[in-house]
GROMACS .gro file of N, CA and C in nm:
model
  477
    1MET      N    1   0.319   4.135   2.946
    1MET     CA    2   0.447   4.125   3.015
    1MET      C    3   0.488   4.244   3.084
    2ASP      N    4   0.443   4.280   3.212
    2ASP     CA    5   0.537   4.439   3.297
    2ASP      C    6   0.669   4.375   3.278
    3ILE      N    7   0.750   4.531   3.237
    3ILE     CA    8   0.952   4.518   3.293
    3ILE      C    9   0.963   4.400   3.464
    4GLU      N   10   0.849   4.520   3.585
    4GLU     CA   11   0.907   4.457   3.648
    4GLU      C   12   0.860   4.303   3.671
    5ARG      N   13   0.789   4.258   3.641
    5ARG     CA   14   0.811   4.061   3.606
    5ARG      C   15   0.885   4.006   3.532
    6LEU      N   16   0.913   4.072   3.399
    6LEU     CA   17   1.070   4.020   3.366
    6LEU      C   18   1.141   4.012   3.439
    7VAL      N   19   1.191   4.227   3.451
    7VAL     CA   20   1.326   4.169   3.513
    7VAL      C   21   1.373   4.045   3.723
    8SER      N   22   1.210   4.045   3.755
    8SER     CA   23   1.190   3.949   3.844
    8SER      C   24   1.216   3.866   3.749
    9LEU      N   25   1.188   3.736   3.667
    9LEU     CA   26   1.156   3.643   3.630
    9LEU      C   27   1.387   3.638   3.576
   10LEU      N   28   1.472   3.751   3.563
   10LEU     CA   29   1.539   3.729   3.493
   10LEU      C   30   1.649   3.698   3.671
   11ASP      N   31   1.597   3.773   3.781
   11ASP     CA   32   1.682   3.800   3.844
   11ASP      C   33   1.684   3.638   3.955
   12ASN      N   34   1.523   3.613   3.937
   12ASN     CA   35   1.509   3.485   4.034
   12ASN      C   36   1.515   3.356   3.908
   13PRO      N   37   1.545   3.318   3.917
   13PRO     CA   38   1.557   3.209   3.858
   13PRO      C   39   1.483   2.999   3.812
   14ALA      N   40   1.500   3.021   4.031
   14ALA     CA   41   1.405   2.964   4.089
   14ALA      C   42   1.231   3.002   4.034
   15ASP      N   43   1.197   3.139   4.037
   15ASP     CA   44   1.118   3.141   3.984
   15ASP      C   45   1.075   3.122   3.821
   16ALA      N   46   1.151   3.138   3.744
   16ALA     CA   47   1.173   3.194   3.633
   16ALA      C   48   1.145   3.108   3.596
   17ARG      N   49   1.224   2.917   3.628
   17ARG     CA   50   1.162   2.785   3.604
   17ARG      C   51   1.035   2.800   3.587
   18SER      N   52   0.971   2.814   3.748
   18SER     CA   53   0.879   2.738   3.790
   18SER      C   54   0.750   2.834   3.629
   19TRP      N   55   0.767   2.918   3.654
   19TRP     CA   56   0.706   3.034   3.526
   19TRP      C   57   0.713   2.926   3.448
   20LEU      N   58   0.832   2.844   3.368
   20LEU     CA   59   0.838   2.767   3.227
   20LEU      C   60   0.784   2.694   3.316
   21GLU      N   61   0.764   2.591   3.369
   21GLU     CA   62   0.731   2.492   3.395
   21GLU      C   63   0.535   2.530   3.323
   22THR      N   64   0.489   2.650   3.391
   22THR     CA   65   0.386   2.695   3.357
   22THR      C   66   0.324   2.667   3.227
   23LEU      N   67   0.376   2.744   3.136
   23LEU     CA   68   0.433   2.705   2.974
   23LEU      C   69   0.392   2.589   2.912
   24GLY      N   70   0.447   2.514   2.979
   24GLY     CA   71   0.495   2.385   2.870
   24GLY      C   72   0.582   2.295   2.883
   25VAL      N   73   0.730   2.458   2.904
   25VAL     CA   74   0.858   2.418   2.891
   25VAL      C   75   0.911   2.262   3.001
   26ASP      N   76   0.956   2.172   2.938
   26ASP     CA   77   0.965   2.028   2.980
   26ASP      C   78   1.098   2.076   3.046
   27ASN      N   79   1.205   2.100   2.959
   27ASN     CA   80   1.383   2.151   3.082
   27ASN      C   81   1.383   2.300   3.115
   28ALA      N   82   1.270   2.370   3.192
   28ALA     CA   83   1.302   2.428   3.270
   28ALA      C   84   1.395   2.474   3.271
   29GLU      N   85   1.519   2.434   3.307
   29GLU     CA   86   1.651   2.498   3.324
   29GLU      C   87   1.742   2.493   3.284
   30ARG      N   88   1.722   2.488   3.120
   30ARG     CA   89   1.770   2.528   2.965
   30ARG      C   90   1.668   2.610   2.955
   31GLY      N   91   1.542   2.643   2.964
   31GLY     CA   92   1.460   2.712   2.972
   31GLY      C   93   1.453   2.871   3.002
   32GLN      N   94   1.524   2.855   3.116
   32GLN     CA   95   1.598   3.053   3.194
   32GLN      C   96   1.690   3.010   3.141
   33ARG      N   97   1.750   2.969   3.095
   33ARG     CA   98   1.928   3.018   3.002
   33ARG      C   99   1.888   3.039   2.931
   34ASN      N  100   1.725   2.978   2.776
   34ASN     CA  101   1.703   3.023   2.713
   34ASN      C  102   1.654   3.252   2.748
   35LEU      N  103   1.597   3.274   2.854
   35LEU     CA  104   1.549   3.392   2.884
   35LEU      C  105   1.672   3.442   2.863
   36GLU      N  106   1.777   3.497   2.943
   36GLU     CA  107   1.897   3.458   3.055
   36GLU      C  108   1.946   3.544   2.890
   37HIS      N  109   1.994   3.465   2.776
   37HIS     CA  110   1.993   3.439   2.673
   37HIS      C  111   1.942   3.582   2.560
   38LEU      N  112   1.861   3.570   2.598
   38LEU     CA  113   1.754   3.662   2.490
   38LEU      C  114   1.747   3.818   2.603
   39SER      N  115   1.773   3.823   2.704
   39SER     CA  116   1.756   3.939   2.770
   39SER      C  117   1.922   4.011   2.718
   40GLN      N  118   2.038   3.918   2.706
   40GLN     CA  119   2.134   3.960   2.656
   40GLN      C  120   2.177   3.984   2.480
   41CYS      N  121   2.115   3.965   2.448
   41CYS     CA  122   2.117   3.953   2.274
   41CYS      C  123   2.090   4.124   2.236
   42GLY      N  124   2.085   4.259   2.293
   42GLY     CA  125   2.007   4.344   2.293
   42GLY      C  126   1.949   4.429   2.266
   43MET      N  127   1.833   4.313   2.281
   43MET     CA  128   1.728   4.392   2.288
   43MET      C  129   1.698   4.485   2.374
   44THR      N  130   1.606   4.610   2.400
   44THR     CA  131   1.596   4.680   2.476
   44THR      C  132   1.510   4.577   2.575
   45LEU      N  133   1.512   4.638   2.697
   45LEU     CA  134   1.404   4.534   2.831
   45LEU      C  135   1.305   4.567   2.755
   46ASP      N  136   1.178   4.715   2.752
   46ASP     CA  137   1.062   4.760   2.717
   46ASP      C  138   0.982   4.594   2.582
   47LEU      N  139   1.108   4.633   2.501
   47LEU     CA  140   1.069   4.544   2.396
   47LEU      C  141   1.115   4.366   2.386
   48LEU      N  142   1.197   4.340   2.481
   48LEU     CA  143   1.227   4.205   2.573
   48LEU      C  144   1.068   4.148   2.616
   49ALA      N  145   1.041   4.228   2.709
   49ALA     CA  146   0.885   4.248   2.775
   49ALA      C  147   0.751   4.196   2.696
   50VAL      N  148   0.795   4.265   2.581
   50VAL     CA  149   0.757   4.185   2.492
   50VAL      C  150   0.674   4.075   2.422
   51ILE      N  151   0.762   4.069   2.374
   51ILE     CA  152   0.816   3.921   2.258
   51ILE      C  153   0.756   3.810   2.451
   52VAL      N  154   0.845   3.832   2.532
   52VAL     CA  155   0.847   3.745   2.616
   52VAL      C  156   0.680   3.724   2.659
   53GLY      N  157   0.568   3.849   2.693
   53GLY     CA  158   0.493   3.829   2.708
   53GLY      C  159   0.389   3.750   2.556
   54GLN      N  160   0.456   3.788   2.500
   54GLN     CA  161   0.422   3.637   2.309
   54GLN      C  162   0.440   3.559   2.295
   55LEU      N  163   0.561   3.516   2.382
   55LEU     CA  164   0.562   3.443   2.397
   55LEU      C  165   0.494   3.306   2.522
   56ALA      N  166   0.452   3.425   2.620
   56ALA     CA  167   0.419   3.314   2.756
   56ALA      C  168   0.245   3.289   2.669
   57LYS      N  169   0.200   3.387   2.569
   57LYS     CA  170   0.119   3.312   2.468
   57LYS      C  171   0.044   3.181   2.457
   58HIS      N  172   0.180   3.204   2.401
   58HIS     CA  173   0.167   3.088   2.235
   58HIS      C  174   0.256   2.996   2.330
   59LEU      N  175   0.341   2.971   2.390
   59LEU     CA  176   0.383   2.873   2.366
   59LEU      C  177   0.349   2.738   2.484
   60PRO      N  178   0.189   2.743   2.496
   60PRO     CA  179   0.165   2.619   2.574
   60PRO      C  180   0.056   2.571   2.491
   61SER      N  181   0.056   2.633   2.336
   61SER     CA  182  -0.103   2.616   2.271
   61SER      C  183   0.044   2.496   2.148
   62MET      N  184   0.197   2.519   2.163
   62MET     CA  185   0.295   2.453   2.083
   62MET      C  186   0.328   2.318   2.144
   63SER      N  187   0.325   2.255   2.033
   63SER     CA  188   0.331   2.073   2.053
   63SER      C  189   0.464   2.067   2.148
   64ASP      N  190   0.587   2.117   2.192
   64ASP     CA  191   0.726   2.096   2.226
   64ASP      C  192   0.740   2.238   2.250
   65PRO      N  193   0.690   2.287   2.408
   65PRO     CA  194   0.749   2.449   2.405
   65PRO      C  195   0.833   2.456   2.427
   66GLY      N  196   0.986   2.360   2.464
   66GLY     CA  197   1.035   2.358   2.493
   66GLY      C  198   1.111   2.358   2.375
   67MET      N  199   1.086   2.329   2.324
   67MET     CA  200   1.211   2.318   2.187
   67MET      C  201   1.190   2.450   2.159
   68ALA      N  202   1.058   2.464   2.125
   68ALA     CA  203   1.040   2.592   2.065
   68ALA      C  204   1.094   2.713   2.130
   69LEU      N  205   1.095   2.731   2.256
   69LEU     CA  206   1.194   2.915   2.289
   69LEU      C  207   1.314   2.833   2.256
   70ASN      N  208   1.413   2.666   2.301
   70ASN     CA  209   1.533   2.628   2.273
   70ASN      C  210   1.587   2.761   2.132
   71SER      N  211   1.521   2.665   2.025
   71SER     CA  212   1.544   2.677   1.925
   71SER      C  213   1.500   2.900   1.840
   72PHE      N  214   1.410   2.960   1.928
   72PHE     CA  215   1.374   3.023   1.956
   72PHE      C  216   1.469   3.170   1.954
   73GLU      N  217   1.546   3.079   2.056
   73GLU     CA  218   1.704   3.199   2.120
   73GLU      C  219   1.790   3.145   2.016
   74ARG      N  220   1.853   3.056   2.030
   74ARG     CA  221   1.935   3.022   1.858
   74ARG      C  222   1.861   3.122   1.737
   75PHE      N  223   1.777   3.128   1.702
   75PHE     CA  224   1.725   3.191   1.561
   75PHE      C  225   1.782   3.370   1.661
   76VAL      N  226   1.711   3.411   1.718
   76VAL     CA  227   1.733   3.526   1.739
   76VAL      C  228   1.888   3.564   1.806
   77ALA      N  229   1.962   3.493   1.767
   77ALA     CA  230   2.116   3.453   1.793
   77ALA      C  231   2.154   3.466   1.637
   78GLN      N  232   2.063   3.446   1.572
   78GLN     CA  233   2.155   3.467   1.412
   78GLN      C  234   2.128   3.534   1.376
   79THR      N  235   2.006   3.636   1.415
   79THR     CA  236   1.941   3.701   1.394
   79THR      C  237   2.114   3.837   1.269
   80ARG      N  238   2.095   3.950   1.220
   80ARG     CA  239   2.136   4.069   1.168
   80ARG      C  240   2.127   4.157   1.264
   81SER      N  241   2.007   4.149   1.321
   81SER     CA  242   1.942   4.260   1.478
   81SER      C  243   1.886   4.193   1.545
   82PRO      N  244   1.881   4.176   1.624
   82PRO     CA  245   1.833   4.134   1.706
   82PRO      C  246   1.703   4.278   1.726
   83LEU      N  247   1.743   4.376   1.803
   83LEU     CA  248   1.644   4.452   1.802
   83LEU      C  249   1.546   4.506   1.702
   84ALA      N  250   1.584   4.465   1.588
   84ALA     CA  251   1.563   4.510   1.502
   84ALA      C  252   1.403   4.367   1.469
   85PHE      N  253   1.538   4.220   1.403
   85PHE     CA  254   1.430   4.181   1.450
   85PHE      C  255   1.277   4.202   1.552
   86GLY      N  256   1.362   4.231   1.744
   86GLY     CA  257   1.264   4.253   1.780
   86GLY      C  258   1.111   4.314   1.809
   87SER      N  259   1.144   4.407   1.661
   87SER     CA  260   1.019   4.522   1.648
   87SER      C  261   0.968   4.487   1.600
   88LEU      N  262   0.957   4.389   1.511
   88LEU     CA  263   0.972   4.358   1.353
   88LEU      C  264   0.818   4.214   1.424
   89LEU      N  265   0.879   4.129   1.523
   89LEU     CA  266   0.786   4.073   1.612
   89LEU      C  267   0.659   4.149   1.717
   90GLU      N  268   0.691   4.283   1.746
   90GLU     CA  269   0.661   4.361   1.849
   90GLU      C  270   0.521   4.450   1.726
   91ARG      N  271   0.550   4.499   1.590
   91ARG     CA  272   0.485   4.527   1.474
   91ARG      C  273   0.351   4.392   1.398
   92ASP      N  274   0.435   4.286   1.417
   92ASP     CA  275   0.374   4.148   1.398
   92ASP      C  276   0.348   4.072   1.458
   93PRO      N  277   0.258   4.078   1.536
   93PRO     CA  278   0.286   3.957   1.675
   93PRO      C  279   0.322   3.805   1.628
   94GLU      N  280   0.238   3.804   1.479
   94GLU     CA  281   0.107   3.679   1.418
   94GLU      C  282   0.252   3.593   1.442
   95SER      N  283   0.384   3.714   1.334
   95SER     CA  284   0.498   3.685   1.275
   95SER      C  285   0.578   3.539   1.338
   96LEU      N  286   0.561   3.582   1.579
   96LEU     CA  287   0.544   3.503   1.629
   96LEU      C  288   0.478   3.343   1.659
   97ALA      N  289   0.435   3.375   1.638
   97ALA     CA  290   0.273   3.221   1.646
   97ALA      C  291   0.370   3.146   1.543
   98ILE      N  292   0.340   3.192   1.397
   98ILE     CA  293   0.400   3.135   1.265
   98ILE      C  294   0.588   3.034   1.309
   99LEU      N  295   0.605   3.173   1.325
   99LEU     CA  296   0.792   3.101   1.398
   99LEU      C  297   0.788   2.969   1.484
  100LEU      N  298   0.715   3.030   1.582
  100LEU     CA  299   0.710   2.913   1.717
  100LEU      C  300   0.599   2.746   1.683
  101GLN      N  301   0.547   2.773   1.602
  101GLN     CA  302   0.482   2.671   1.521
  101GLN      C  303   0.582   2.638   1.445
  102ILE      N  304   0.685   2.665   1.389
  102ILE     CA  305   0.766   2.603   1.315
  102ILE      C  306   0.892   2.527   1.377
  103MET      N  307   0.936   2.536   1.496
  103MET     CA  308   0.999   2.605   1.562
  103MET      C  309   0.967   2.456   1.654
  104SER      N  310   0.807   2.460   1.712
  104SER     CA  311   0.808   2.314   1.767
  104SER      C  312   0.756   2.213   1.705
  105THR      N  313   0.806   2.133   1.555
  105THR     CA  314   0.698   2.091   1.528
  105THR      C  315   0.787   2.071   1.457
  106SER      N  316   0.915   2.118   1.387
  106SER     CA  317   1.022   2.076   1.314
  106SER      C  318   1.242   2.082   1.347
  107GLN      N  319   1.232   2.038   1.404
  107GLN     CA  320   1.402   2.047   1.463
  107GLN      C  321   1.452   2.061   1.307
  108TYR      N  322   1.451   1.989   1.195
  108TYR     CA  323   1.490   2.000   1.116
  108TYR      C  324   1.471   2.203   1.049
  109LEU      N  325   1.302   2.186   0.987
  109LEU     CA  326   1.326   2.337   0.958
  109LEU      C  327   1.363   2.394   1.072
  110ALA      N  328   1.414   2.416   1.174
  110ALA     CA  329   1.354   2.497   1.291
  110ALA      C  330   1.573   2.477   1.249
  111ASP      N  331   1.660   2.451   1.236
  111ASP     CA  332   1.766   2.402   1.222
  111ASP      C  333   1.814   2.523   1.080
  112LEU      N  334   1.724   2.507   1.010
  112LEU     CA  335   1.767   2.545   0.863
  112LEU      C  336   1.678   2.689   0.901
  113LEU      N  337   1.642   2.726   0.909
  113LEU     CA  338   1.575   2.899   1.001
  113LEU      C  339   1.752   2.944   1.011
  114ILE      N  340   1.764   2.852   1.140
  114ILE     CA  341   1.863   2.970   1.250
  114ILE      C  342   1.949   2.955   1.184
  115ARG      N  343   2.003   2.882   1.066
  115ARG     CA  344   2.100   2.872   1.025
  115ARG      C  345   2.136   3.025   0.871
  116ASP      N  346   2.029   3.017   0.809
  116ASP     CA  347   1.959   3.097   0.738
  116ASP      C  348   1.872   3.250   0.777
  117PRO      N  349   1.862   3.244   0.932
  117PRO     CA  350   1.738   3.371   0.938
  117PRO      C  351   1.654   3.463   0.840
  118ASP      N  352   1.733   3.495   0.737
  118ASP     CA  353   1.634   3.580   0.607
  118ASP      C  354   1.553   3.453   0.593
  119VAL      N  355   1.566   3.343   0.576
  119VAL     CA  356   1.449   3.271   0.483
  119VAL      C  357   1.340   3.301   0.627
  120PHE      N  358   1.308   3.320   0.705
  120PHE     CA  359   1.222   3.340   0.769
  120PHE      C  360   1.159   3.461   0.716
  121ASP      N  361   1.184   3.539   0.651
  121ASP     CA  362   1.208   3.628   0.619
  121ASP      C  363   1.093   3.644   0.534
  122LEU      N  364   1.150   3.636   0.427
  122LEU     CA  365   1.143   3.580   0.316
  122LEU      C  366   0.968   3.510   0.329
  123LEU      N  367   0.956   3.392   0.384
  123LEU     CA  368   0.852   3.302   0.433
  123LEU      C  369   0.729   3.365   0.469
  124ARG      N  370   0.798   3.476   0.585
  124ARG     CA  371   0.659   3.615   0.633
  124ARG      C  372   0.609   3.622   0.510
  125ILE      N  373   0.752   3.702   0.403
  125ILE     CA  374   0.603   3.839   0.275
  125ILE      C  375   0.567   3.772   0.240
  126THR      N  376   0.600   3.638   0.220
  126THR     CA  377   0.548   3.572   0.076
  126THR      C  378   0.389   3.493   0.069
  127GLU      N  379   0.395   3.472   0.274
  127GLU     CA  380   0.341   3.388   0.272
  127GLU      C  381   0.304   3.247   0.314
  128GLY      N  382   0.380   3.220   0.283
  128GLY     CA  383   0.443   3.063   0.211
  128GLY      C  384   0.429   2.999   0.088
  129GLN      N  385   0.332   3.057   0.039
  129GLN     CA  386   0.355   3.043  -0.085
  129GLN      C  387   0.455   3.018  -0.262
  130PRO      N  388   0.513   2.928  -0.329
  130PRO     CA  389   0.562   2.952  -0.365
  130PRO      C  390   0.616   3.099  -0.478
  131VAL      N  391   0.693   3.112  -0.459
  131VAL     CA  392   0.783   3.189  -0.558
  131VAL      C  393   0.788   3.145  -0.710
  132ALA      N  394   0.791   3.233  -0.838
  132ALA     CA  395   0.859   3.180  -0.927
  132ALA      C  396   0.914   3.194  -0.980
  133ARG      N  397   0.988   3.060  -1.068
  133ARG     CA  398   1.103   3.056  -1.061
  133ARG      C  399   1.160   3.105  -1.133
  134GLN      N  400   1.172   3.209  -1.162
  134GLN     CA  401   1.261   3.286  -1.278
  134GLN      C  402   1.340   3.375  -1.144
  135VAL      N  403   1.227   3.398  -1.048
  135VAL     CA  404   1.261   3.509  -0.946
  135VAL      C  405   1.340   3.365  -0.890
  136LEU      N  406   1.378   3.297  -0.873
  136LEU     CA  407   1.435   3.241  -0.723
  136LEU      C  408   1.641   3.240  -0.820
  137VAL      N  409   1.547   3.187  -0.940
  137VAL     CA  410   1.705   3.134  -1.081
  137VAL      C  411   1.787   3.358  -1.065
  138ASP      N  412   1.731   3.433  -1.037
  138ASP     CA  413   1.765   3.519  -1.106
  138ASP      C  414   1.809   3.573  -0.951
  139GLU      N  415   1.829   3.536  -0.867
  139GLU     CA  416   1.903   3.589  -0.782
  139GLU      C  417   1.988   3.432  -0.701
  140ILE      N  418   1.991   3.346  -0.727
  140ILE     CA  419   2.071   3.267  -0.742
  140ILE      C  420   2.197   3.261  -0.810
  141ARG      N  421   2.151   3.334  -0.954
  141ARG     CA  422   2.251   3.408  -0.995
  141ARG      C  423   2.298   3.514  -0.947
  142ALA      N  424   2.203   3.642  -0.877
  142ALA     CA  425   2.314   3.742  -0.835
  142ALA      C  426   2.392   3.725  -0.696
  143GLU      N  427   2.380   3.598  -0.622
  143GLU     CA  428   2.498   3.519  -0.522
  143GLU      C  429   2.590   3.468  -0.633
  144VAL      N  430   2.564   3.449  -0.697
  144VAL     CA  431   2.767   3.339  -0.789
  144VAL      C  432   2.755   3.478  -0.829
  145GLU      N  433   2.723   3.571  -0.911
  145GLU     CA  434   2.789   3.687  -0.967
  145GLU      C  435   2.874   3.760  -0.822
  146ARG      N  436   2.821   3.784  -0.723
  146ARG     CA  437   2.874   3.829  -0.632
  146ARG      C  438   3.019   3.726  -0.575
  147ALA      N  439   2.996   3.617  -0.584
  147ALA     CA  440   3.111   3.542  -0.473
  147ALA      C  441   3.227   3.617  -0.565
  148ASN      N  442   3.364   3.570  -0.412
  148ASN     CA  443   3.479   3.550  -0.462
  148ASN      C  444   3.512   3.500  -0.484
  149ASP      N  445   3.538   3.414  -0.495
  149ASP     CA  446   3.616   3.286  -0.555
  149ASP      C  447   3.439   3.150  -0.577
  150GLU      N  448   3.521   3.039  -0.664
  150GLU     CA  449   3.445   2.949  -0.660
  150GLU      C  450   3.441   2.914  -0.473
  151ARG      N  451   3.451   2.845  -0.458
  151ARG     CA  452   3.423   2.806  -0.287
  151ARG      C  453   3.318   2.872  -0.267
  152MET      N  454   3.325   2.966  -0.283
  152MET     CA  455   3.242   3.037  -0.178
  152MET      C  456   3.092   3.021  -0.322
  153ALA      N  457   3.177   3.041  -0.477
  153ALA     CA  458   3.004   3.016  -0.526
  153ALA      C  459   2.967   2.890  -0.522
  154MET      N  460   2.996   2.774  -0.493
  154MET     CA  461   2.976   2.650  -0.459
  154MET      C  462   2.908   2.655  -0.301
  155SER      N  463   2.967   2.674  -0.246
  155SER     CA  464   2.869   2.755  -0.105
  155SER      C  465   2.721   2.820  -0.095
  156VAL      N  466   2.733   2.865  -0.251
  156VAL     CA  467   2.602   2.977  -0.215
  156VAL      C  468   2.499   2.875  -0.292
  157LEU      N  469   2.530   2.837  -0.397
  157LEU     CA  470   2.461   2.652  -0.420
  157LEU      C  471   2.392   2.594  -0.384
  158ARG      N  472   2.477   2.553  -0.248
  158ARG     CA  473   2.416   2.456  -0.213
  158ARG      C  474   2.385   2.493  -0.083
  159ARG      N  475   2.357   2.614   0.019
  159ARG     CA  476   2.282   2.654   0.088
  159ARG      C  477   2.095   2.628  -0.017
   0.00000   0.00000   0.00000
């Protein structure tokens, strides 16, 4: 998507809602707010235009495009650096397709990813394959050792 089209969608909520409906977003008003929030998350307009173009490509094939868009916006808001995450999606467009598929299929999994966005990076790096048990044990042990108190350690273990 070019920047002019993106700016037009952001400046004209009615146009954005109509466009979102063509993508299969059932609650276009909420989808339009999702686009607004994405535009305020710290990504540059040119990067956001790339991401929105990818959304336009992938959302129509999702089982619930509206849920996927809403969860995606919430996910981006929780990342440490939305700009860095957007750059990752620009370099690796397949990552967005995978993320949207998860978010469209299961609200539970979407909420888990939103709560801890780094989990998506782990899924992406391991290509969804299991990680060796000892690697996980070592990571948990290291996080518990970094905890300042027992309450924090218990929080690490619950995650």
